[in-house]
Amino acid sequence: MLKKIILAFVVIISTILVSTFYVKKELKEQKIDSIMDQLSITLENKLQTHKMDDLKTAIALSKNEALINALKNDDEDLGYIILSDILNTIELNTNIHIRAQVITKELNIFTRSWDDIYAGMPIGDYRTDLEYFKTHTKPRSSIEIGRRLGIKATVPIYKDGEFLGYVEVISFFKSITEFFSTLGVDLYVLLDFGHMDSAVLMTQNISVLQSVIANRNYNYSHIQTLKQ
């Protein structure tokens, strides 16, 4: 009788322990899933907000009469002065750094806000995304592959109905990465090897399996985790 009681007691305790372990495991997985869902939604929202903010700036630049006239007159030096002055003023008053460039309709660099040494350089070979505008006139903001993977807000420039080129605001996930860092989350952006013919400025970036990490800064231990 005592053996039966002990056996029954052991079975009951074992059942309770297994059930407790299972419930805790399920709750932990549900909590992780919930956190992942929240982070995914936050990422989507941040990307959308960032793309729209860049698009607003690009649209405003595309309406700047002085910049339009400089492009129409092919005055690259004046274009650089106007563009860099506008963005320097924005950064001075808002502490927001913006990178922008103007591209001619022949797909050559007209001017860039961050330097004035590549004016006239053709970019059509690695900017296949601009083919979108052969059949569309509406501005767009999206994740695109140029010489680097980044967010590009692209707006066609017109004067009196004549198409002159494009203005672009370019960013590279820096502000989004910094935001997630404040939450204790490290965000990594990966580009498939298949696109490396275009992303020539990422050839020296560290790789993980069949992808290249777009981030310039990274945690080495995280890279090892990704490789696993």
PDB file of C-alpha atoms in Angstrom:
ATOM      1  CA  MET A   1       0.000   0.000   0.000  1.00  0.00           C
ATOM      2  CA  LEU A   2       2.806   2.384   0.926  1.00  0.00           C
ATOM      3  CA  LYS A   3       4.615   1.641  -2.336  1.00  0.00           C
ATOM      4  CA  LYS A   4       1.448   2.451  -4.287  1.00  0.00           C
ATOM      5  CA  ILE A   5       1.050   5.733  -2.417  1.00  0.00           C
ATOM      6  CA  ILE A   6       4.678   6.651  -3.038  1.00  0.00           C
ATOM      7  CA  LEU A   7       4.382   5.709  -6.713  1.00  0.00           C
ATOM      8  CA  ALA A   8       1.217   7.751  -7.074  1.00  0.00           C
ATOM      9  CA  PHE A   9       2.892  10.678  -5.319  1.00  0.00           C
ATOM     10  CA  VAL A  10       5.909  10.468  -7.647  1.00  0.00           C
ATOM     11  CA  VAL A  11       3.650  10.352 -10.703  1.00  0.00           C
ATOM     12  CA  ILE A  12       1.667  13.374  -9.497  1.00  0.00           C
ATOM     13  CA  ILE A  13       4.830  15.404  -8.686  1.00  0.00           C
ATOM     14  CA  SER A  14       6.387  14.449 -12.020  1.00  0.00           C
ATOM     15  CA  THR A  15       3.216  15.463 -13.861  1.00  0.00           C
ATOM     16  CA  ILE A  16       3.148  18.810 -12.036  1.00  0.00           C
ATOM     17  CA  LEU A  17       6.821  19.479 -12.795  1.00  0.00           C
ATOM     18  CA  VAL A  18       6.466  18.556 -16.474  1.00  0.00           C
ATOM     19  CA  SER A  19       3.304  20.646 -16.778  1.00  0.00           C
ATOM     20  CA  THR A  20       4.965  23.606 -15.050  1.00  0.00           C
ATOM     21  CA  PHE A  21       8.004  23.354 -17.318  1.00  0.00           C
ATOM     22  CA  TYR A  22       5.785  23.122 -20.405  1.00  0.00           C
ATOM     23  CA  VAL A  23       3.656  26.108 -19.352  1.00  0.00           C
ATOM     24  CA  LYS A  24       6.743  28.220 -18.596  1.00  0.00           C
ATOM     25  CA  LYS A  25       8.252  27.259 -21.952  1.00  0.00           C
ATOM     26  CA  GLU A  26       5.026  28.135 -23.757  1.00  0.00           C
ATOM     27  CA  LEU A  27       4.749  31.467 -21.929  1.00  0.00           C
ATOM     28  CA  LYS A  28       8.380  32.281 -22.734  1.00  0.00           C
ATOM     29  CA  GLU A  29       7.867  31.506 -26.421  1.00  0.00           C
ATOM     30  CA  GLN A  30       4.666  33.552 -26.477  1.00  0.00           C
ATOM     31  CA  LYS A  31       6.484  36.461 -24.847  1.00  0.00           C
ATOM     32  CA  ILE A  32       9.324  36.240 -27.387  1.00  0.00           C
ATOM     33  CA  ASP A  33       6.825  36.051 -30.257  1.00  0.00           C
ATOM     34  CA  SER A  34       4.971  39.069 -28.869  1.00  0.00           C
ATOM     35  CA  ILE A  35       8.201  41.089 -28.571  1.00  0.00           C
ATOM     36  CA  MET A  36       9.234  40.096 -32.105  1.00  0.00           C
ATOM     37  CA  ASP A  37       5.828  41.156 -33.441  1.00  0.00           C
ATOM     38  CA  GLN A  38       6.096  44.516 -31.676  1.00  0.00           C
ATOM     39  CA  LEU A  39       9.623  45.087 -32.997  1.00  0.00           C
ATOM     40  CA  SER A  40       8.552  44.150 -36.537  1.00  0.00           C
ATOM     41  CA  ILE A  41       5.657  46.604 -36.408  1.00  0.00           C
ATOM     42  CA  THR A  42       7.956  49.291 -34.991  1.00  0.00           C
ATOM     43  CA  LEU A  43      10.498  48.668 -37.751  1.00  0.00           C
ATOM     44  CA  GLU A  44       7.832  48.917 -40.456  1.00  0.00           C
ATOM     45  CA  ASN A  45       6.540  52.166 -38.950  1.00  0.00           C
ATOM     46  CA  LYS A  46      10.016  53.648 -38.626  1.00  0.00           C
ATOM     47  CA  LEU A  47      10.906  52.731 -42.205  1.00  0.00           C
ATOM     48  CA  GLN A  48       7.676  54.232 -43.522  1.00  0.00           C
ATOM     49  CA  THR A  49       8.116  57.438 -41.502  1.00  0.00           C
ATOM     50  CA  HIS A  50      11.744  57.738 -42.574  1.00  0.00           C
ATOM     51  CA  LYS A  51      10.886  57.231 -46.243  1.00  0.00           C
ATOM     52  CA  MET A  52       8.115  59.831 -46.077  1.00  0.00           C
ATOM     53  CA  ASP A  53      10.366  62.370 -44.317  1.00  0.00           C
ATOM     54  CA  ASP A  54      13.010  61.927 -47.010  1.00  0.00           C
ATOM     55  CA  LEU A  55      10.375  62.214 -49.721  1.00  0.00           C
ATOM     56  CA  LYS A  56       9.077  65.501 -48.275  1.00  0.00           C
ATOM     57  CA  THR A  57      12.589  66.953 -48.387  1.00  0.00           C
ATOM     58  CA  ALA A  58      13.196  65.695 -51.928  1.00  0.00           C
ATOM     59  CA  ILE A  59       9.898  67.194 -53.138  1.00  0.00           C
ATOM     60  CA  ALA A  60      10.757  70.539 -51.559  1.00  0.00           C
ATOM     61  CA  LEU A  61      14.186  70.533 -53.249  1.00  0.00           C
ATOM     62  CA  SER A  62      12.623  69.640 -56.600  1.00  0.00           C
ATOM     63  CA  LYS A  63      10.570  72.861 -56.398  1.00  0.00           C
ATOM     64  CA  ASN A  64      13.538  75.134 -55.624  1.00  0.00           C
ATOM     65  CA  GLU A  65      13.627  77.555 -58.551  1.00  0.00           C
ATOM     66  CA  ALA A  66      17.308  78.414 -58.202  1.00  0.00           C
ATOM     67  CA  LEU A  67      18.319  74.745 -58.183  1.00  0.00           C
ATOM     68  CA  ILE A  68      16.056  74.021 -61.174  1.00  0.00           C
ATOM     69  CA  ASN A  69      17.588  76.873 -63.176  1.00  0.00           C
ATOM     70  CA  ALA A  70      21.117  75.755 -62.335  1.00  0.00           C
ATOM     71  CA  LEU A  71      20.264  72.266 -63.621  1.00  0.00           C
ATOM     72  CA  LYS A  72      18.625  73.627 -66.782  1.00  0.00           C
ATOM     73  CA  ASN A  73      21.678  75.806 -67.474  1.00  0.00           C
ATOM     74  CA  ASP A  74      24.070  72.948 -66.654  1.00  0.00           C
ATOM     75  CA  ASP A  75      25.799  75.105 -64.027  1.00  0.00           C
ATOM     76  CA  GLU A  76      27.227  72.386 -61.760  1.00  0.00           C
ATOM     77  CA  ASP A  77      29.180  74.768 -59.510  1.00  0.00           C
ATOM     78  CA  LEU A  78      26.127  76.898 -58.776  1.00  0.00           C
ATOM     79  CA  GLY A  79      24.051  73.749 -58.239  1.00  0.00           C
ATOM     80  CA  TYR A  80      26.473  72.536 -55.585  1.00  0.00           C
ATOM     81  CA  ILE A  81      26.463  75.908 -53.819  1.00  0.00           C
ATOM     82  CA  ILE A  82      22.649  76.044 -53.734  1.00  0.00           C
ATOM     83  CA  LEU A  83      22.113  72.435 -52.653  1.00  0.00           C
ATOM     84  CA  SER A  84      24.813  72.360 -49.975  1.00  0.00           C
ATOM     85  CA  ASP A  85      23.679  75.743 -48.602  1.00  0.00           C
ATOM     86  CA  ILE A  86      20.068  74.519 -48.200  1.00  0.00           C
ATOM     87  CA  LEU A  87      21.061  71.316 -46.425  1.00  0.00           C
ATOM     88  CA  ASN A  88      23.692  73.015 -44.253  1.00  0.00           C
ATOM     89  CA  THR A  89      21.005  75.464 -43.109  1.00  0.00           C
ATOM     90  CA  ILE A  90      18.669  72.565 -42.268  1.00  0.00           C
ATOM     91  CA  GLU A  91      21.388  70.807 -40.276  1.00  0.00           C
ATOM     92  CA  LEU A  92      22.353  74.026 -38.463  1.00  0.00           C
ATOM     93  CA  ASN A  93      18.789  74.633 -37.298  1.00  0.00           C
ATOM     94  CA  THR A  94      17.559  71.076 -36.741  1.00  0.00           C
ATOM     95  CA  ASN A  95      20.730  69.024 -36.174  1.00  0.00           C
ATOM     96  CA  ILE A  96      19.474  66.681 -38.910  1.00  0.00           C
ATOM     97  CA  HIS A  97      22.094  65.704 -41.486  1.00  0.00           C
ATOM     98  CA  ILE A  98      20.657  65.146 -44.962  1.00  0.00           C
ATOM     99  CA  ARG A  99      22.434  63.779 -48.024  1.00  0.00           C
ATOM    100  CA  ALA A 100      20.978  64.773 -51.375  1.00  0.00           C
ATOM    101  CA  GLN A 101      22.014  64.705 -54.995  1.00  0.00           C
ATOM    102  CA  VAL A 102      20.726  65.934 -58.335  1.00  0.00           C
ATOM    103  CA  ILE A 103      20.916  63.657 -61.375  1.00  0.00           C
ATOM    104  CA  THR A 104      20.600  64.783 -64.990  1.00  0.00           C
ATOM    105  CA  LYS A 105      18.112  63.202 -67.377  1.00  0.00           C
ATOM    106  CA  GLU A 106      21.113  61.496 -69.025  1.00  0.00           C
ATOM    107  CA  LEU A 107      21.734  59.787 -65.634  1.00  0.00           C
ATOM    108  CA  ASN A 108      24.893  61.708 -64.803  1.00  0.00           C
ATOM    109  CA  ILE A 109      25.583  63.264 -61.423  1.00  0.00           C
ATOM    110  CA  PHE A 110      24.833  66.989 -61.594  1.00  0.00           C
ATOM    111  CA  THR A 111      25.725  67.755 -58.001  1.00  0.00           C
ATOM    112  CA  ARG A 112      25.857  66.146 -54.553  1.00  0.00           C
ATOM    113  CA  SER A 113      25.525  67.888 -51.212  1.00  0.00           C
ATOM    114  CA  TRP A 114      28.476  66.119 -49.610  1.00  0.00           C
ATOM    115  CA  ASP A 115      31.153  66.794 -52.258  1.00  0.00           C
ATOM    116  CA  ASP A 116      31.684  68.525 -55.589  1.00  0.00           C
ATOM    117  CA  ILE A 117      34.209  66.210 -57.230  1.00  0.00           C
ATOM    118  CA  TYR A 118      31.988  63.730 -59.072  1.00  0.00           C
ATOM    119  CA  ALA A 119      29.917  66.098 -61.210  1.00  0.00           C
ATOM    120  CA  GLY A 120      29.368  64.579 -64.642  1.00  0.00           C
ATOM    121  CA  MET A 121      29.969  61.003 -63.523  1.00  0.00           C
ATOM    122  CA  PRO A 122      27.571  58.539 -65.241  1.00  0.00           C
ATOM    123  CA  ILE A 123      25.576  56.333 -62.858  1.00  0.00           C
ATOM    124  CA  GLY A 124      23.127  54.612 -65.203  1.00  0.00           C
ATOM    125  CA  ASP A 125      24.939  51.264 -65.106  1.00  0.00           C
ATOM    126  CA  TYR A 126      24.121  50.635 -61.442  1.00  0.00           C
ATOM    127  CA  ARG A 127      20.937  52.680 -61.054  1.00  0.00           C
ATOM    128  CA  THR A 128      18.500  50.338 -62.747  1.00  0.00           C
ATOM    129  CA  ASP A 129      15.864  51.498 -60.241  1.00  0.00           C
ATOM    130  CA  LEU A 130      15.580  54.747 -62.195  1.00  0.00           C
ATOM    131  CA  GLU A 131      14.039  52.788 -65.069  1.00  0.00           C
ATOM    132  CA  TYR A 132      10.845  53.044 -63.006  1.00  0.00           C
ATOM    133  CA  PHE A 133      10.533  56.654 -64.158  1.00  0.00           C
ATOM    134  CA  LYS A 134      10.437  55.682 -67.826  1.00  0.00           C
ATOM    135  CA  THR A 135       6.801  54.791 -67.271  1.00  0.00           C
ATOM    136  CA  HIS A 136       5.968  56.781 -64.107  1.00  0.00           C
ATOM    137  CA  THR A 137       6.119  60.456 -63.159  1.00  0.00           C
ATOM    138  CA  LYS A 138       5.085  60.053 -59.513  1.00  0.00           C
ATOM    139  CA  PRO A 139       7.889  60.502 -56.916  1.00  0.00           C
ATOM    140  CA  ARG A 140       8.749  57.509 -54.801  1.00  0.00           C
ATOM    141  CA  SER A 141      10.717  56.573 -51.712  1.00  0.00           C
ATOM    142  CA  SER A 142      11.993  53.023 -51.312  1.00  0.00           C
ATOM    143  CA  ILE A 143      14.889  50.798 -50.302  1.00  0.00           C
ATOM    144  CA  GLU A 144      17.146  50.680 -53.353  1.00  0.00           C
ATOM    145  CA  ILE A 145      20.508  49.280 -54.390  1.00  0.00           C
ATOM    146  CA  GLY A 146      22.949  51.786 -55.821  1.00  0.00           C
ATOM    147  CA  ARG A 147      26.596  51.730 -54.987  1.00  0.00           C
ATOM    148  CA  ARG A 148      25.327  51.034 -51.465  1.00  0.00           C
ATOM    149  CA  LEU A 149      22.084  49.675 -50.091  1.00  0.00           C
ATOM    150  CA  GLY A 150      19.997  52.520 -48.749  1.00  0.00           C
ATOM    151  CA  ILE A 151      16.735  54.433 -48.696  1.00  0.00           C
ATOM    152  CA  LYS A 152      16.301  56.719 -51.684  1.00  0.00           C
ATOM    153  CA  ALA A 153      13.562  59.286 -52.101  1.00  0.00           C
ATOM    154  CA  THR A 154      13.564  60.198 -55.805  1.00  0.00           C
ATOM    155  CA  VAL A 155      11.588  63.032 -57.383  1.00  0.00           C
ATOM    156  CA  PRO A 156      11.585  63.962 -61.098  1.00  0.00           C
ATOM    157  CA  ILE A 157      12.376  67.621 -61.843  1.00  0.00           C
ATOM    158  CA  TYR A 158      10.352  69.527 -64.441  1.00  0.00           C
ATOM    159  CA  LYS A 159      10.402  73.112 -65.683  1.00  0.00           C
ATOM    160  CA  ASP A 160       7.589  74.311 -67.911  1.00  0.00           C
ATOM    161  CA  GLY A 161       6.713  70.707 -68.663  1.00  0.00           C
ATOM    162  CA  GLU A 162      10.267  69.790 -69.659  1.00  0.00           C
ATOM    163  CA  PHE A 163      11.876  66.885 -67.823  1.00  0.00           C
ATOM    164  CA  LEU A 164      15.333  67.908 -66.536  1.00  0.00           C
ATOM    165  CA  GLY A 165      16.421  65.128 -64.178  1.00  0.00           C
ATOM    166  CA  TYR A 166      15.946  63.965 -60.600  1.00  0.00           C
ATOM    167  CA  VAL A 167      16.599  65.082 -57.055  1.00  0.00           C
ATOM    168  CA  GLU A 168      17.278  62.405 -54.454  1.00  0.00           C
ATOM    169  CA  VAL A 169      17.532  62.300 -50.699  1.00  0.00           C
ATOM    170  CA  ILE A 170      19.660  59.346 -49.598  1.00  0.00           C
ATOM    171  CA  SER A 171      20.059  57.683 -46.204  1.00  0.00           C
ATOM    172  CA  PHE A 172      21.582  54.454 -44.936  1.00  0.00           C
ATOM    173  CA  PHE A 173      19.481  53.239 -41.964  1.00  0.00           C
ATOM    174  CA  LYS A 174      21.664  55.178 -39.486  1.00  0.00           C
ATOM    175  CA  SER A 175      18.841  56.929 -37.616  1.00  0.00           C
ATOM    176  CA  ILE A 176      16.718  53.758 -37.540  1.00  0.00           C
ATOM    177  CA  THR A 177      19.658  51.743 -36.200  1.00  0.00           C
ATOM    178  CA  GLU A 178      20.278  54.385 -33.533  1.00  0.00           C
ATOM    179  CA  PHE A 179      16.610  54.325 -32.525  1.00  0.00           C
ATOM    180  CA  PHE A 180      16.610  50.548 -32.029  1.00  0.00           C
ATOM    181  CA  SER A 181      19.851  50.842 -30.101  1.00  0.00           C
ATOM    182  CA  THR A 182      18.016  52.968 -27.509  1.00  0.00           C
ATOM    183  CA  LEU A 183      15.676  49.981 -27.056  1.00  0.00           C
ATOM    184  CA  GLY A 184      18.618  47.635 -26.507  1.00  0.00           C
ATOM    185  CA  VAL A 185      18.210  46.088 -29.959  1.00  0.00           C
ATOM    186  CA  ASP A 186      20.958  45.904 -32.593  1.00  0.00           C
ATOM    187  CA  LEU A 187      19.582  46.135 -36.134  1.00  0.00           C
ATOM    188  CA  TYR A 188      21.499  44.588 -39.051  1.00  0.00           C
ATOM    189  CA  VAL A 189      20.690  45.149 -42.703  1.00  0.00           C
ATOM    190  CA  LEU A 190      21.765  42.353 -45.059  1.00  0.00           C
ATOM    191  CA  LEU A 191      22.205  42.439 -48.826  1.00  0.00           C
ATOM    192  CA  ASP A 192      22.227  39.249 -50.891  1.00  0.00           C
ATOM    193  CA  PHE A 193      25.467  38.516 -52.759  1.00  0.00           C
ATOM    194  CA  GLY A 194      23.510  38.497 -56.003  1.00  0.00           C
ATOM    195  CA  HIS A 195      23.302  42.300 -55.916  1.00  0.00           C
ATOM    196  CA  MET A 196      26.993  43.001 -55.310  1.00  0.00           C
ATOM    197  CA  ASP A 197      27.654  43.875 -58.965  1.00  0.00           C
ATOM    198  CA  SER A 198      25.802  47.131 -58.268  1.00  0.00           C
ATOM    199  CA  ALA A 199      26.790  47.733 -54.634  1.00  0.00           C
ATOM    200  CA  VAL A 200      30.445  48.401 -55.431  1.00  0.00           C
ATOM    201  CA  LEU A 201      30.982  50.481 -52.267  1.00  0.00           C
ATOM    202  CA  MET A 202      30.056  47.479 -50.109  1.00  0.00           C
ATOM    203  CA  THR A 203      32.688  45.081 -51.437  1.00  0.00           C
ATOM    204  CA  GLN A 204      34.819  45.568 -48.308  1.00  0.00           C
ATOM    205  CA  ASN A 205      31.901  45.066 -45.894  1.00  0.00           C
ATOM    206  CA  ILE A 206      31.869  41.954 -43.731  1.00  0.00           C
ATOM    207  CA  SER A 207      29.809  39.043 -45.048  1.00  0.00           C
ATOM    208  CA  VAL A 208      27.583  36.454 -43.379  1.00  0.00           C
ATOM    209  CA  LEU A 209      26.952  33.310 -45.415  1.00  0.00           C
ATOM    210  CA  GLN A 210      25.419  34.541 -48.707  1.00  0.00           C
ATOM    211  CA  SER A 211      24.840  38.114 -47.553  1.00  0.00           C
ATOM    212  CA  VAL A 212      26.839  41.287 -46.981  1.00  0.00           C
ATOM    213  CA  ILE A 213      26.160  43.430 -43.910  1.00  0.00           C
ATOM    214  CA  ALA A 214      25.247  46.972 -44.946  1.00  0.00           C
ATOM    215  CA  ASN A 215      26.026  48.402 -41.490  1.00  0.00           C
ATOM    216  CA  ARG A 216      29.386  50.099 -41.124  1.00  0.00           C
ATOM    217  CA  ASN A 217      29.380  49.494 -37.346  1.00  0.00           C
ATOM    218  CA  TYR A 218      28.666  46.094 -35.859  1.00  0.00           C
ATOM    219  CA  ASN A 219      29.192  43.898 -32.799  1.00  0.00           C
ATOM    220  CA  TYR A 220      31.614  41.043 -33.565  1.00  0.00           C
ATOM    221  CA  SER A 221      29.811  38.590 -31.267  1.00  0.00           C
ATOM    222  CA  HIS A 222      26.554  39.283 -33.101  1.00  0.00           C
ATOM    223  CA  ILE A 223      28.218  38.450 -36.402  1.00  0.00           C
ATOM    224  CA  GLN A 224      29.215  35.058 -35.005  1.00  0.00           C
ATOM    225  CA  THR A 225      25.635  34.476 -33.899  1.00  0.00           C
ATOM    226  CA  LEU A 226      24.344  35.350 -37.376  1.00  0.00           C
ATOM    227  CA  LYS A 227      26.825  32.959 -38.953  1.00  0.00           C
ATOM    228  CA  GLN A 228      25.374  30.161 -36.838  1.00  0.00           C
TER     229      GLN A 228
END
